[in-house]
mmCIF file of C-alpha atoms and ligand atoms in Angstrom:
data_model
loop_
_atom_site.group_PDB
_atom_site.id
_atom_site.type_symbol
_atom_site.label_atom_id
_atom_site.label_comp_id
_atom_site.label_asym_id
_atom_site.label_seq_id
_atom_site.Cartn_x
_atom_site.Cartn_y
_atom_site.Cartn_z
ATOM 1 C CA ALA A 11 20.633 100.075 37.870
ATOM 2 C CA ASP A 12 20.727 102.700 35.411
ATOM 3 C CA ALA A 13 17.851 105.346 35.571
ATOM 4 C CA PRO A 14 15.369 104.810 33.006
ATOM 5 C CA ALA A 15 15.737 107.126 29.819
ATOM 6 C CA PRO A 16 13.767 110.262 29.548
ATOM 7 C CA PRO A 17 11.029 110.023 27.342
ATOM 8 C CA ARG A 18 11.353 111.090 23.629
ATOM 9 C CA ALA A 19 9.007 113.586 22.014
ATOM 10 C CA VAL A 20 8.543 112.225 18.503
ATOM 11 C CA CYS A 21 6.189 113.317 16.271
ATOM 12 C CA ARG A 22 4.764 112.040 12.727
ATOM 13 C CA TYR A 23 4.559 114.373 9.949
ATOM 14 C CA ASP A 24 4.271 113.925 6.201
ATOM 15 C CA ARG A 25 6.774 115.583 4.094
ATOM 16 C CA ASP A 26 7.163 115.107 0.393
ATOM 17 C CA VAL A 27 10.930 114.433 0.238
ATOM 18 C CA THR A 28 12.552 111.186 -1.149
ATOM 19 C CA ALA A 29 13.399 108.798 1.752
ATOM 20 C CA TYR A 30 16.623 108.635 3.279
ATOM 21 C CA GLU A 31 19.077 106.487 1.480
ATOM 22 C CA PRO A 32 22.515 105.121 2.952
ATOM 23 C CA SER A 33 24.117 107.824 0.906
ATOM 24 C CA THR A 34 22.253 110.543 2.624
ATOM 25 C CA ALA A 35 23.320 112.076 5.837
ATOM 26 C CA LEU A 36 21.484 113.738 8.256
ATOM 27 C CA LEU A 37 23.388 116.692 9.807
ATOM 28 C CA VAL A 38 21.974 117.665 13.543
ATOM 29 C CA VAL A 39 23.400 121.079 14.123
ATOM 30 C CA ASP A 40 24.063 122.539 17.686
ATOM 31 C CA VAL A 41 20.989 120.793 19.623
ATOM 32 C CA GLN A 42 22.710 122.192 22.810
ATOM 33 C CA ASN A 43 21.301 123.250 25.840
ATOM 34 C CA ASP A 44 22.264 126.808 25.821
ATOM 35 C CA PHE A 45 20.240 126.976 22.366
ATOM 36 C CA ALA A 46 17.595 124.686 23.052
ATOM 37 C CA ASP A 47 16.522 125.114 26.346
ATOM 38 C CA PRO A 48 14.921 128.314 27.648
ATOM 39 C CA ALA A 49 17.012 128.735 30.600
ATOM 40 C CA GLY A 50 20.334 128.726 28.115
ATOM 41 C CA SER A 51 22.713 131.561 28.027
ATOM 42 C CA LEU A 52 21.705 132.072 23.964
ATOM 43 C CA SER A 53 18.409 130.486 24.012
ATOM 44 C CA VAL A 54 16.894 130.338 20.479
ATOM 45 C CA PRO A 55 12.901 131.505 20.635
ATOM 46 C CA GLY A 56 11.057 128.505 20.199
ATOM 47 C CA ALA A 57 13.900 126.224 19.819
ATOM 48 C CA GLU A 58 12.158 123.032 21.867
ATOM 49 C CA ALA A 59 9.442 123.099 19.259
ATOM 50 C CA ILE A 60 11.872 121.506 16.803
ATOM 51 C CA LEU A 61 12.506 118.755 19.308
ATOM 52 C CA PRO A 62 9.701 116.172 17.749
ATOM 53 C CA VAL A 63 10.751 117.135 14.383
ATOM 54 C CA VAL A 64 14.534 116.527 14.802
ATOM 55 C CA ASN A 65 13.872 113.401 16.786
ATOM 56 C CA ALA A 66 11.315 112.279 14.111
ATOM 57 C CA GLU A 67 13.832 112.938 11.338
ATOM 58 C CA ILE A 68 16.321 111.029 13.415
ATOM 59 C CA GLU A 69 14.440 107.700 13.370
ATOM 60 C CA ARG A 70 13.748 108.161 9.973
ATOM 61 C CA ALA A 71 17.415 108.451 8.945
ATOM 62 C CA ILE A 72 18.435 105.574 11.596
ATOM 63 C CA ALA A 73 16.016 103.195 10.024
ATOM 64 C CA ALA A 74 17.101 103.976 6.129
ATOM 65 C CA GLY A 75 20.926 103.149 7.164
ATOM 66 C CA SER A 76 21.690 107.158 6.762
ATOM 67 C CA PRO A 77 24.444 108.208 8.992
ATOM 68 C CA VAL A 78 23.706 111.012 11.479
ATOM 69 C CA VAL A 79 26.064 113.400 12.597
ATOM 70 C CA TYR A 80 25.425 115.613 15.418
ATOM 71 C CA THR A 81 27.562 118.993 15.708
ATOM 72 C CA GLN A 82 28.302 120.656 19.106
ATOM 73 C CA ASP A 83 29.321 124.098 19.609
ATOM 74 C CA TRP A 84 32.372 123.430 21.987
ATOM 75 C CA HIS A 85 34.014 126.799 23.011
ATOM 76 C CA PRO A 86 37.159 127.023 25.566
ATOM 77 C CA PRO A 87 36.049 129.315 28.955
ATOM 78 C CA SER A 88 37.675 132.409 27.055
ATOM 79 C CA THR A 89 37.595 132.738 23.160
ATOM 80 C CA PRO A 90 37.284 135.553 20.786
ATOM 81 C CA HIS A 91 33.886 134.445 19.853
ATOM 82 C CA PHE A 92 32.597 135.894 23.190
ATOM 83 C CA ALA A 93 31.404 139.229 23.775
ATOM 84 C CA ARG A 94 33.617 139.656 27.093
ATOM 85 C CA ASP A 95 36.875 138.620 24.952
ATOM 86 C CA GLY A 96 36.108 140.994 21.984
ATOM 87 C CA GLY A 97 33.486 138.836 19.946
ATOM 88 C CA ILE A 98 29.652 139.355 20.088
ATOM 89 C CA TRP A 99 28.147 136.296 22.281
ATOM 90 C CA PRO A 100 27.195 135.777 25.387
ATOM 91 C CA VAL A 101 29.052 132.871 27.324
ATOM 92 C CA HIS A 102 27.429 129.886 25.874
ATOM 93 C CA CYS A 103 28.489 125.923 25.108
ATOM 94 C CA VAL A 104 31.536 125.928 27.265
ATOM 95 C CA GLN A 105 33.207 122.683 27.082
ATOM 96 C CA GLU A 106 32.130 120.257 29.675
ATOM 97 C CA THR A 107 29.363 122.263 31.216
ATOM 98 C CA TRP A 108 25.666 121.787 31.016
ATOM 99 C CA GLY A 109 25.044 124.247 28.265
ATOM 100 C CA ALA A 110 27.086 122.252 26.085
ATOM 101 C CA ALA A 111 25.429 119.135 26.397
ATOM 102 C CA PHE A 112 22.933 118.003 24.214
ATOM 103 C CA HIS A 113 19.135 118.699 24.911
ATOM 104 C CA PRO A 114 17.983 115.583 27.367
ATOM 105 C CA GLU A 115 15.389 114.579 24.833
ATOM 106 C CA LEU A 116 17.279 114.727 21.694
ATOM 107 C CA VAL A 117 17.662 111.124 20.517
ATOM 108 C CA LEU A 118 21.548 110.648 20.756
ATOM 109 C CA GLY A 119 24.034 109.055 18.187
ATOM 110 C CA ASP A 120 27.764 108.636 18.392
ATOM 111 C CA SER A 121 28.978 110.544 15.513
ATOM 112 C CA VAL A 122 29.854 113.794 16.909
ATOM 113 C CA VAL A 123 31.635 116.722 15.308
ATOM 114 C CA ARG A 124 33.018 119.333 17.984
ATOM 115 C CA LYS A 125 33.364 122.844 16.707
ATOM 116 C CA GLY A 126 34.976 126.281 18.130
ATOM 117 C CA THR A 127 37.154 124.160 20.431
ATOM 118 C CA ASN A 128 39.986 126.055 19.831
ATOM 119 C CA GLY A 129 38.929 129.956 19.639
ATOM 120 C CA GLU A 130 37.251 129.794 16.242
ATOM 121 C CA ASP A 131 33.961 130.943 15.454
ATOM 122 C CA GLY A 132 33.270 127.482 14.411
ATOM 123 C CA TYR A 133 29.758 128.249 12.709
ATOM 124 C CA SER A 134 29.866 125.900 10.310
ATOM 125 C CA GLY A 135 30.053 122.001 11.009
ATOM 126 C CA PHE A 136 32.563 121.746 8.207
ATOM 127 C CA SER A 137 35.158 124.290 9.027
ATOM 128 C CA MET A 138 36.098 126.810 11.592
ATOM 129 C CA ARG A 139 37.285 130.285 10.889
ATOM 130 C CA ASP A 140 39.990 131.926 13.566
ATOM 131 C CA PRO A 141 38.268 135.225 14.469
ATOM 132 C CA THR A 142 41.824 136.663 14.635
ATOM 133 C CA THR A 143 43.917 135.355 11.867
ATOM 134 C CA GLY A 144 40.745 134.853 9.488
ATOM 135 C CA GLU A 145 42.391 131.557 8.605
ATOM 136 C CA THR A 146 40.035 128.339 8.036
ATOM 137 C CA VAL A 147 40.327 125.056 9.319
ATOM 138 C CA PRO A 148 38.392 122.000 8.326
ATOM 139 C CA THR A 149 36.484 119.921 11.198
ATOM 140 C CA ALA A 150 36.259 115.924 10.783
ATOM 141 C CA LEU A 151 32.868 116.196 9.097
ATOM 142 C CA GLN A 152 34.268 116.237 5.260
ATOM 143 C CA GLY A 153 36.175 113.182 5.919
ATOM 144 C CA LEU A 154 33.829 111.460 7.719
ATOM 145 C CA LEU A 155 31.019 112.166 5.239
ATOM 146 C CA ARG A 156 33.593 111.141 2.416
ATOM 147 C CA HIS A 157 34.307 107.894 4.332
ATOM 148 C CA ALA A 158 30.766 107.137 4.653
ATOM 149 C CA GLY A 159 29.911 107.382 0.850
ATOM 150 C CA VAL A 160 27.603 110.526 1.412
ATOM 151 C CA LYS A 161 26.169 111.755 -1.641
ATOM 152 C CA SER A 162 23.809 114.737 -0.122
ATOM 153 C CA VAL A 163 22.767 115.937 3.112
ATOM 154 C CA VAL A 164 19.795 116.810 5.007
ATOM 155 C CA ILE A 165 20.084 119.512 7.799
ATOM 156 C CA VAL A 166 18.117 120.369 11.142
ATOM 157 C CA GLY A 167 18.995 122.175 14.354
ATOM 158 C CA LEU A 168 19.792 125.897 15.610
ATOM 159 C CA ALA A 169 20.297 128.230 14.748
ATOM 160 C CA THR A 170 19.110 129.044 11.235
ATOM 161 C CA ASP A 171 20.957 132.332 10.586
ATOM 162 C CA TYR A 172 24.284 130.927 12.233
ATOM 163 C CA CYS A 173 25.380 127.441 12.444
ATOM 164 C CA VAL A 174 22.732 126.097 10.173
ATOM 165 C CA LYS A 175 23.118 128.715 7.614
ATOM 166 C CA ALA A 176 27.046 128.460 7.539
ATOM 167 C CA THR A 177 26.736 124.410 7.666
ATOM 168 C CA ALA A 178 24.328 124.280 4.627
ATOM 169 C CA LEU A 179 26.444 126.937 2.642
ATOM 170 C CA ASP A 180 29.532 124.884 3.262
ATOM 171 C CA ALA A 181 27.659 121.897 1.944
ATOM 172 C CA ARG A 182 26.964 123.258 -1.129
ATOM 173 C CA ALA A 183 30.524 124.845 -1.724
ATOM 174 C CA PHE A 184 31.653 121.221 -1.102
ATOM 175 C CA GLY A 185 29.043 120.089 -3.836
ATOM 176 C CA TYR A 186 26.458 118.131 -1.813
ATOM 177 C CA PRO A 187 22.779 118.744 -2.550
ATOM 178 C CA ALA A 188 21.433 120.082 0.746
ATOM 179 C CA THR A 189 18.231 120.305 2.026
ATOM 180 C CA VAL A 190 17.116 122.196 5.289
ATOM 181 C CA LEU A 191 13.652 121.490 6.767
ATOM 182 C CA ALA A 192 12.046 124.366 7.699
ATOM 183 C CA LEU A 193 10.104 122.946 10.616
ATOM 184 C CA GLY A 194 13.345 121.399 12.133
ATOM 185 C CA VAL A 195 15.303 124.741 12.566
ATOM 186 C CA ARG A 196 14.939 127.940 14.621
ATOM 187 C CA ALA A 197 16.518 131.679 14.327
ATOM 188 C CA VAL A 198 18.392 133.485 16.853
ATOM 189 C CA ASP A 199 17.090 136.636 14.963
ATOM 190 C CA LEU A 200 19.460 139.245 16.561
ATOM 191 C CA GLU A 201 17.872 141.576 14.041
ATOM 192 C CA ALA A 202 14.364 141.054 13.003
ATOM 193 C CA GLY A 203 14.309 138.856 9.995
ATOM 194 C CA ASP A 204 17.594 137.532 10.046
ATOM 195 C CA GLY A 205 15.905 134.211 9.894
ATOM 196 C CA GLU A 206 14.260 134.828 6.985
ATOM 197 C CA ARG A 207 17.245 136.545 5.279
ATOM 198 C CA ALA A 208 19.240 133.341 5.849
ATOM 199 C CA ILE A 209 16.923 131.355 4.356
ATOM 200 C CA GLU A 210 16.793 133.414 1.198
ATOM 201 C CA GLU A 211 20.671 133.308 1.267
ATOM 202 C CA MET A 212 20.286 129.556 1.243
ATOM 203 C CA GLU A 213 18.050 129.105 -1.243
ATOM 204 C CA ASP A 214 20.146 131.411 -3.155
ATOM 205 C CA ALA A 215 23.062 129.279 -2.955
ATOM 206 C CA GLY A 216 21.023 126.187 -3.983
ATOM 207 C CA VAL A 217 19.681 124.753 -0.856
ATOM 208 C CA THR A 218 16.351 123.261 -0.924
ATOM 209 C CA ILE A 219 14.016 124.382 2.055
ATOM 210 C CA GLU A 220 11.329 121.996 2.902
ATOM 211 C CA GLY A 221 8.293 122.609 4.472
ATOM 212 C CA ALA A 222 8.470 126.717 4.409
ATOM 213 C CA PRO A 223 5.268 128.225 4.159
ATOM 214 C CA LYS A 224 4.437 128.604 0.803
HETATM 215 C C1 LIG B 29 25.742 129.655 17.293
HETATM 216 C C2 LIG B 29 26.245 131.860 17.433
HETATM 217 C C3 LIG B 29 27.056 131.191 18.340
HETATM 218 C C4 LIG B 29 24.533 128.343 16.239
HETATM 219 C C5 LIG B 29 26.983 128.983 17.570
HETATM 220 O O1 LIG B 29 24.949 127.276 16.961
HETATM 221 O O2 LIG B 29 24.020 128.671 15.747
HETATM 222 N N1 LIG B 29 25.053 130.953 17.027
HETATM 223 N N2 LIG B 29 27.744 130.028 18.092
HETATM 224 ZN ZN1 LIG B 30 29.334 129.629 19.437
#
């Protein structure tokens, strides 16, 4: 028999956006063990605190018939993205490992876009940049959103200063109105203040930051 599903942390909270519509997609960025679990190799401070917010958002989106798309950092064991191979990051989210798996408390769906699969940095859910050639290649996300008739996106996940930021900036570059939920994201903060600077950069690009301290 199947093991019972682990309990899901879901919270109720008020937010003042328009309700989801089928033309709004929720993008859930990289809620994977290496980022979200305190024992992960690139664990983001406070990441587990976003899970109830992210799950509540997923439930709202599903109830409204909005597509929910999950991105997943999905690196080969050796990639110029990792410090030991010339990049800046500890080894993380290696394909088929615990660290690359979605956090066990995350409410899952079937629409997953993997990135960084062939040695690219893959910060954005929309495109991946080859760190050696500088070439940018698209992921499946754009086609998926277009096919679903998506006209705007809401973004939550990890990390504010890398994959959330890159995904939000690309969403704007492709012409989507984009909202990032401040309670549903957390920053790596390699340098103190990176998270706040990322929020400002996103705002400058026309991203709506919702729930930010006023
Ligand atoms: C990420 C650093 C390296 C992210 C991915 O998901 O924000 N950060 N790879
Ligand atoms: Zn990565």
